[in-house]
Tab-separated table of C-alpha atoms and ligand atoms in Angstrom:
chain	number	residue	atom	x	y	z
N	1	MET	CA	-25.083	27.293	5.928
N	2	HIS	CA	-24.071	29.239	9.268
N	3	ASP	CA	-21.252	27.272	9.198
N	4	ILE	CA	-19.238	28.040	5.867
N	5	LEU	CA	-20.289	31.435	6.654
N	6	ASN	CA	-19.160	31.891	10.316
N	7	LYS	CA	-15.809	31.254	9.017
N	8	VAL	CA	-15.578	34.206	6.418
N	9	TYR	CA	-12.990	36.533	7.159
N	10	SER	CA	-15.362	38.782	8.804
N	11	ASP	CA	-12.267	42.279	8.972
N	12	SER	CA	-11.780	44.895	6.887
N	13	SER	CA	-10.478	44.660	3.161
N	14	ASP	CA	-7.144	46.823	4.464
N	15	SER	CA	-6.564	44.375	7.141
N	16	TYR	CA	-6.866	41.013	5.197
N	17	TYR	CA	-4.204	42.706	3.067
N	18	ILE	CA	-1.550	43.049	5.751
N	19	LYS	CA	-2.065	39.433	6.688
N	20	LEU	CA	-1.432	38.853	3.773
N	21	SER	CA	1.560	40.999	3.716
N	22	LYS	CA	3.091	38.662	6.895
N	23	TYR	CA	2.394	35.194	5.314
N	24	LEU	CA	4.359	36.313	2.368
N	25	ASP	CA	6.839	37.915	5.012
N	26	THR	CA	6.740	34.499	6.949
N	27	ASN	CA	6.401	31.720	4.472
N	28	THR	CA	3.287	30.969	5.699
N	29	LYS	CA	1.560	28.584	3.689
N	30	LYS	CA	-2.250	28.730	2.575
N	31	PHE	CA	-5.254	28.022	1.010
N	32	ILE	CA	-8.074	30.482	-0.091
N	33	ILE	CA	-11.648	30.688	-1.462
N	34	THR	CA	-13.295	33.074	-2.413
N	35	ALA	CA	-16.502	33.345	-1.833
N	36	ASN	CA	-19.948	34.259	-3.638
N	37	PRO	CA	-23.309	32.018	-4.236
N	38	GLU	CA	-22.027	30.281	-6.050
N	39	THR	CA	-19.531	28.844	-3.967
N	40	ILE	CA	-22.570	28.239	-0.777
N	41	MET	CA	-25.088	27.013	-4.052
N	42	ILE	CA	-21.913	24.028	-4.631
N	43	ALA	CA	-21.514	22.792	-2.058
N	44	LYS	CA	-24.431	22.281	-1.695
N	45	ASP	CA	-25.049	19.350	-3.398
N	46	ASN	CA	-21.278	18.484	-3.678
N	47	LYS	CA	-19.529	16.951	-0.666
N	48	GLU	CA	-16.126	17.182	-2.044
N	49	PHE	CA	-16.006	20.873	-1.810
N	50	LYS	CA	-18.001	21.393	1.517
N	51	LYS	CA	-15.017	19.567	2.669
N	52	VAL	CA	-12.375	21.858	1.491
N	53	LEU	CA	-14.726	24.259	2.609
N	54	LYS	CA	-14.777	23.453	6.110
N	55	SER	CA	-10.996	21.918	5.792
N	56	ASP	CA	-8.094	24.632	7.036
N	57	VAL	CA	-8.781	26.903	4.215
N	58	GLU	CA	-9.053	30.887	4.406
N	59	ILE	CA	-12.070	31.826	3.252
N	60	ILE	CA	-13.171	35.776	2.505
N	61	PRO	CA	-16.638	37.296	1.408
N	62	ASP	CA	-16.181	37.679	-2.531
N	63	GLY	CA	-19.891	38.195	-4.016
N	64	ILE	CA	-22.418	41.258	-2.788
N	65	GLY	CA	-24.366	38.066	-1.493
N	66	ILE	CA	-22.446	36.812	1.202
N	67	ILE	CA	-22.542	39.835	2.837
N	68	TYR	CA	-26.694	40.279	2.367
N	69	ALA	CA	-26.971	36.676	3.547
N	70	ALA	CA	-24.987	37.220	6.478
N	71	LYS	CA	-26.842	40.243	6.763
N	72	ILE	CA	-29.924	38.370	7.488
N	73	LEU	CA	-28.485	34.993	9.355
N	74	LYS	CA	-26.828	37.524	12.366
N	75	ILE	CA	-23.331	36.703	11.168
N	76	LYS	CA	-21.296	39.919	11.412
N	77	LEU	CA	-19.336	40.276	7.922
N	78	LYS	CA	-17.566	43.762	7.047
N	79	GLU	CA	-17.206	44.273	3.674
N	80	ARG	CA	-16.308	42.655	-0.006
N	81	ILE	CA	-12.470	41.299	-0.345
N	82	THR	CA	-13.442	39.864	-3.829
N	83	GLY	CA	-10.689	37.556	-5.362
N	84	TYR	CA	-9.877	39.990	-8.103
N	85	ASP	CA	-8.868	43.303	-5.539
N	86	THR	CA	-6.471	39.811	-3.445
N	87	MET	CA	-4.852	39.292	-6.848
N	88	VAL	CA	-3.804	43.141	-7.414
N	89	ASN	CA	-3.219	42.828	-4.083
N	90	LEU	CA	-0.509	39.496	-4.074
N	91	PHE	CA	1.043	41.335	-7.070
N	92	LYS	CA	1.697	44.590	-5.289
N	93	LEU	CA	3.143	42.998	-2.145
N	94	ALA	CA	4.782	40.164	-4.278
N	95	ASN	CA	6.628	43.793	-6.488
N	96	GLN	CA	7.910	45.227	-3.176
N	97	LYS	CA	8.692	42.287	-2.008
N	98	LYS	CA	9.905	40.504	-4.784
N	99	LYS	CA	8.541	37.529	-4.350
N	100	SER	CA	7.410	34.623	-7.023
N	101	ILE	CA	5.105	33.414	-8.714
N	102	TYR	CA	2.922	31.318	-10.972
N	103	LEU	CA	-0.613	31.354	-13.113
N	104	PHE	CA	-2.181	28.248	-14.133
N	105	GLY	CA	-5.881	28.529	-16.013
N	106	SER	CA	-7.877	30.755	-18.895
N	107	GLU	CA	-7.126	29.925	-22.112
N	108	GLU	CA	-3.388	30.558	-23.743
N	109	GLU	CA	-4.022	34.005	-24.688
N	110	VAL	CA	-5.648	35.515	-21.621
N	111	VAL	CA	-2.776	34.014	-19.861
N	112	GLN	CA	0.208	35.306	-21.578
N	113	LYS	CA	-0.897	38.705	-21.800
N	114	SER	CA	-1.447	38.442	-18.208
N	115	VAL	CA	2.391	37.579	-17.662
N	116	ASP	CA	3.057	40.387	-20.203
N	117	LYS	CA	1.471	42.427	-17.955
N	118	ILE	CA	2.851	41.514	-14.710
N	119	LYS	CA	6.427	42.223	-16.217
N	120	LYS	CA	5.648	45.014	-17.110
N	121	GLU	CA	3.257	46.807	-14.193
N	122	TYR	CA	5.307	44.664	-11.355
N	123	PRO	CA	9.156	43.873	-13.236
N	124	LYS	CA	10.569	42.840	-9.516
N	125	ILE	CA	7.748	39.832	-9.707
N	126	VAL	CA	10.089	36.370	-10.305
N	127	ILE	CA	7.675	34.408	-13.076
N	128	LYS	CA	8.032	30.847	-12.059
N	129	GLY	CA	5.855	29.372	-14.897
N	130	PHE	CA	2.140	29.261	-16.466
N	131	SER	CA	0.656	27.094	-18.259
N	132	ASN	CA	-3.075	27.950	-19.083
N	133	GLY	CA	-6.171	26.531	-18.073
N	134	TYR	CA	-7.482	24.202	-21.078
N	135	ILE	CA	-4.300	21.736	-21.244
N	136	LYS	CA	-5.545	17.908	-20.574
N	137	ASP	CA	-3.001	17.020	-17.206
N	138	LYS	CA	-4.021	19.697	-15.205
N	139	ASP	CA	-2.646	17.377	-12.260
N	140	LYS	CA	0.795	17.133	-14.612
N	141	VAL	CA	0.711	21.148	-14.111
N	142	PHE	CA	0.343	20.895	-10.551
N	143	LYS	CA	2.781	18.522	-9.853
N	144	GLU	CA	4.929	20.723	-11.465
N	145	ILE	CA	3.746	23.436	-9.593
N	146	ILE	CA	4.006	21.879	-6.635
N	147	LYS	CA	7.967	21.232	-8.082
N	148	LYS	CA	9.139	24.867	-8.606
N	149	GLU	CA	7.295	26.289	-5.025
N	150	PRO	CA	6.236	29.773	-5.992
N	151	ASP	CA	5.273	32.545	-3.269
N	152	ILE	CA	1.513	32.566	-4.641
N	153	CYS	CA	0.378	30.234	-6.650
N	154	LEU	CA	-3.286	31.848	-8.889
N	155	VAL	CA	-4.980	29.166	-10.185
N	156	ALA	CA	-7.870	30.277	-12.595
N	157	LEU	CA	-9.994	27.206	-14.038
N	158	GLY	CA	-13.441	27.942	-12.562
N	159	ILE	CA	-14.880	26.813	-9.548
N	160	PRO	CA	-15.581	23.896	-7.893
N	161	GLN	CA	-11.965	22.683	-10.283
N	162	GLN	CA	-9.987	25.109	-8.760
N	163	GLU	CA	-10.353	24.487	-5.259
N	164	LEU	CA	-10.917	20.983	-5.522
N	165	LEU	CA	-7.304	20.595	-7.798
N	166	ILE	CA	-5.559	22.787	-5.169
N	167	ASN	CA	-6.503	21.022	-2.267
N	168	LYS	CA	-5.564	17.742	-3.729
N	169	TYR	CA	-1.940	19.051	-3.871
N	170	PHE	CA	-2.550	21.135	-1.458
N	171	ASP	CA	0.029	19.116	1.473
N	172	LYS	CA	2.549	18.587	-0.439
N	173	ALA	CA	3.472	22.200	-1.030
N	174	LYS	CA	5.919	23.212	1.320
N	175	LYS	CA	5.284	27.120	1.102
N	176	GLY	CA	2.648	29.528	-1.243
N	177	ILE	CA	-0.386	31.634	-0.817
N	178	PHE	CA	-2.752	29.425	-2.897
N	179	ILE	CA	-5.853	31.082	-4.187
N	180	GLY	CA	-8.471	30.216	-7.047
N	181	VAL	CA	-9.520	33.130	-8.688
N	182	GLY	CA	-11.786	32.313	-11.461
N	183	GLY	CA	-12.172	34.800	-14.479
N	184	SER	CA	-9.943	37.366	-12.933
N	185	PHE	CA	-6.926	36.613	-15.638
N	186	ASP	CA	-9.530	37.568	-18.111
N	187	VAL	CA	-10.123	40.626	-16.610
N	188	TYR	CA	-6.159	41.964	-15.563
N	189	SER	CA	-4.701	41.038	-19.025
N	190	GLU	CA	-8.283	43.061	-20.182
N	191	THR	CA	-9.615	40.484	-22.792
N	192	LYS	CA	-12.797	41.133	-20.156
N	193	LYS	CA	-13.898	43.969	-18.811
N	194	ARG	CA	-14.864	44.464	-15.098
N	195	ALA	CA	-17.291	46.498	-14.261
N	196	PRO	CA	-17.219	50.624	-14.667
N	197	LYS	CA	-17.106	51.897	-11.200
N	198	LEU	CA	-20.090	53.433	-10.182
N	199	PHE	CA	-21.385	49.402	-10.765
N	200	ILE	CA	-18.934	48.819	-8.061
N	201	LYS	CA	-19.951	51.114	-5.695
N	202	LEU	CA	-23.567	50.308	-6.053
N	203	ASN	CA	-22.773	46.451	-5.468
N	204	LEU	CA	-24.070	46.092	-8.944
N	205	GLU	CA	-20.901	43.871	-9.776
N	206	TRP	CA	-23.171	41.315	-11.075
N	207	LEU	CA	-25.284	42.892	-13.110
N	208	TYR	CA	-22.742	44.750	-14.874
N	209	ARG	CA	-21.995	40.763	-15.848
N	210	LEU	CA	-24.713	39.785	-16.132
N	211	LEU	CA	-25.314	42.256	-19.277
N	212	LYS	CA	-22.901	41.237	-20.859
N	213	GLU	CA	-22.320	37.796	-20.776
N	214	PRO	CA	-26.679	37.077	-20.959
N	215	GLY	CA	-25.429	33.005	-21.384
N	216	ARG	CA	-24.509	33.465	-17.555
N	217	ILE	CA	-28.401	33.928	-17.250
N	218	LYS	CA	-29.382	30.255	-16.366
N	219	ARG	CA	-26.128	30.573	-13.618
N	220	PHE	CA	-27.330	33.347	-12.567
N	221	TYR	CA	-30.301	32.098	-11.221
N	222	ASN	CA	-29.056	28.454	-9.903
N	223	ASN	CA	-26.642	30.109	-7.843
N	224	ASN	CA	-28.613	33.370	-6.966
N	225	ILE	CA	-32.014	33.303	-7.338
N	226	LYS	CA	-31.659	29.654	-5.412
N	227	PHE	CA	-29.768	31.025	-3.480
N	228	ILE	CA	-31.743	33.997	-1.440
N	229	ALA	CA	-34.479	31.171	-1.074
N	230	TYR	CA	-31.786	28.871	0.417
N	231	VAL	CA	-30.534	31.844	2.697
N	232	PHE	CA	-34.390	32.265	4.158
N	233	LYS	CA	-34.653	28.870	4.607
N	234	ASN	CA	-31.308	28.940	6.945
N	235	ARG	CA	-33.033	31.766	8.795
N	236	LYS	CA	-36.501	30.201	8.899
N	237	ASN	CA	-34.443	26.773	11.308
N	238	ASN	CA	-32.375	28.571	12.988
E	301	UDP	N1	-11.542	28.131	-17.179
E	301	UDP	C1	-10.262	27.298	-17.701
E	301	UDP	N2	-10.437	25.916	-17.627
E	301	UDP	C2	-11.553	24.872	-17.360
E	301	UDP	C3	-12.290	25.693	-17.623
E	301	UDP	C4	-12.272	27.550	-18.003
E	301	UDP	O1	-8.543	27.873	-17.836
E	301	UDP	O2	-11.236	24.162	-18.184
E	301	UDP	C5	-10.417	28.908	-17.084
E	301	UDP	C6	-11.987	30.120	-18.165
E	301	UDP	O3	-10.660	30.974	-19.422
E	301	UDP	C7	-11.659	31.451	-17.205
E	301	UDP	C8	-11.703	30.920	-15.607
E	301	UDP	O4	-11.203	29.579	-15.812
E	301	UDP	O5	-10.822	32.482	-17.500
E	301	UDP	C9	-13.051	30.930	-14.654
E	301	UDP	O6	-14.420	32.481	-15.811
E	301	UDP	P1	-15.716	32.330	-14.267
E	301	UDP	O7	-15.826	34.150	-14.830
E	301	UDP	O8	-16.310	31.538	-15.018
E	301	UDP	O9	-15.211	32.274	-12.959
E	301	UDP	P2	-15.805	33.661	-12.052
E	301	UDP	O10	-15.364	34.266	-12.380
E	301	UDP	O11	-17.053	33.744	-12.498
E	301	UDP	O12	-15.513	32.323	-10.530
């Protein structure tokens, strides 16, 4: 766990967004992974995913669990940088710089609504294309993405599918910021609500999601309760 947490971006979200702006200005190719307890727990059992995390990717601290785990393991991390906020910042930057994007993932209606909202809110963004995430041949979509060379590619297929797919094609891309954004299109399209500001401020976004989607309880247990035990085990062993 130390090896992954030591790689996580440890400065402020504002400084990270400046970095993103520079990547776009210089056409720097980047693969960004948003880390939360689920990321660590999946990496524990999935060798391929672990290898991706250890490769030349940029990891940002999405979940509050990562911040707490780092504290317990005496690794310095300044604050959360959520996948959702990163996506919205990428929209702002892309609009300012007239950059292009591709959206891949979520239900057809959700991705369509997200595209419509982007067109309205960020009219200078060039939409290179989009696809829902339930299409059978996901490789075909990715091959099209590589051909179209978007400046930003957002992949909302859920962890680890989105990261494994990006990893498979990343070497073939000439440029672009590639990031797995999980359920962010669901929120941006207003299909699902993000937690109220107070929940976010109190770092209780996870609780709101659990109350809204009780079906996630097993996933929550596997990825968060077990994660706490795993963090303490790691502390003991170091
Ligand atoms: N999804 C998809 N194709 C699939 C499985 C999932 O497009 O085969 C989408 C799903 O519709 C949702 C996103 O992937 O928009 C994953 O959302 P989830 O809330 O699980 O992600 P989280 O934010 O928790 O990582």
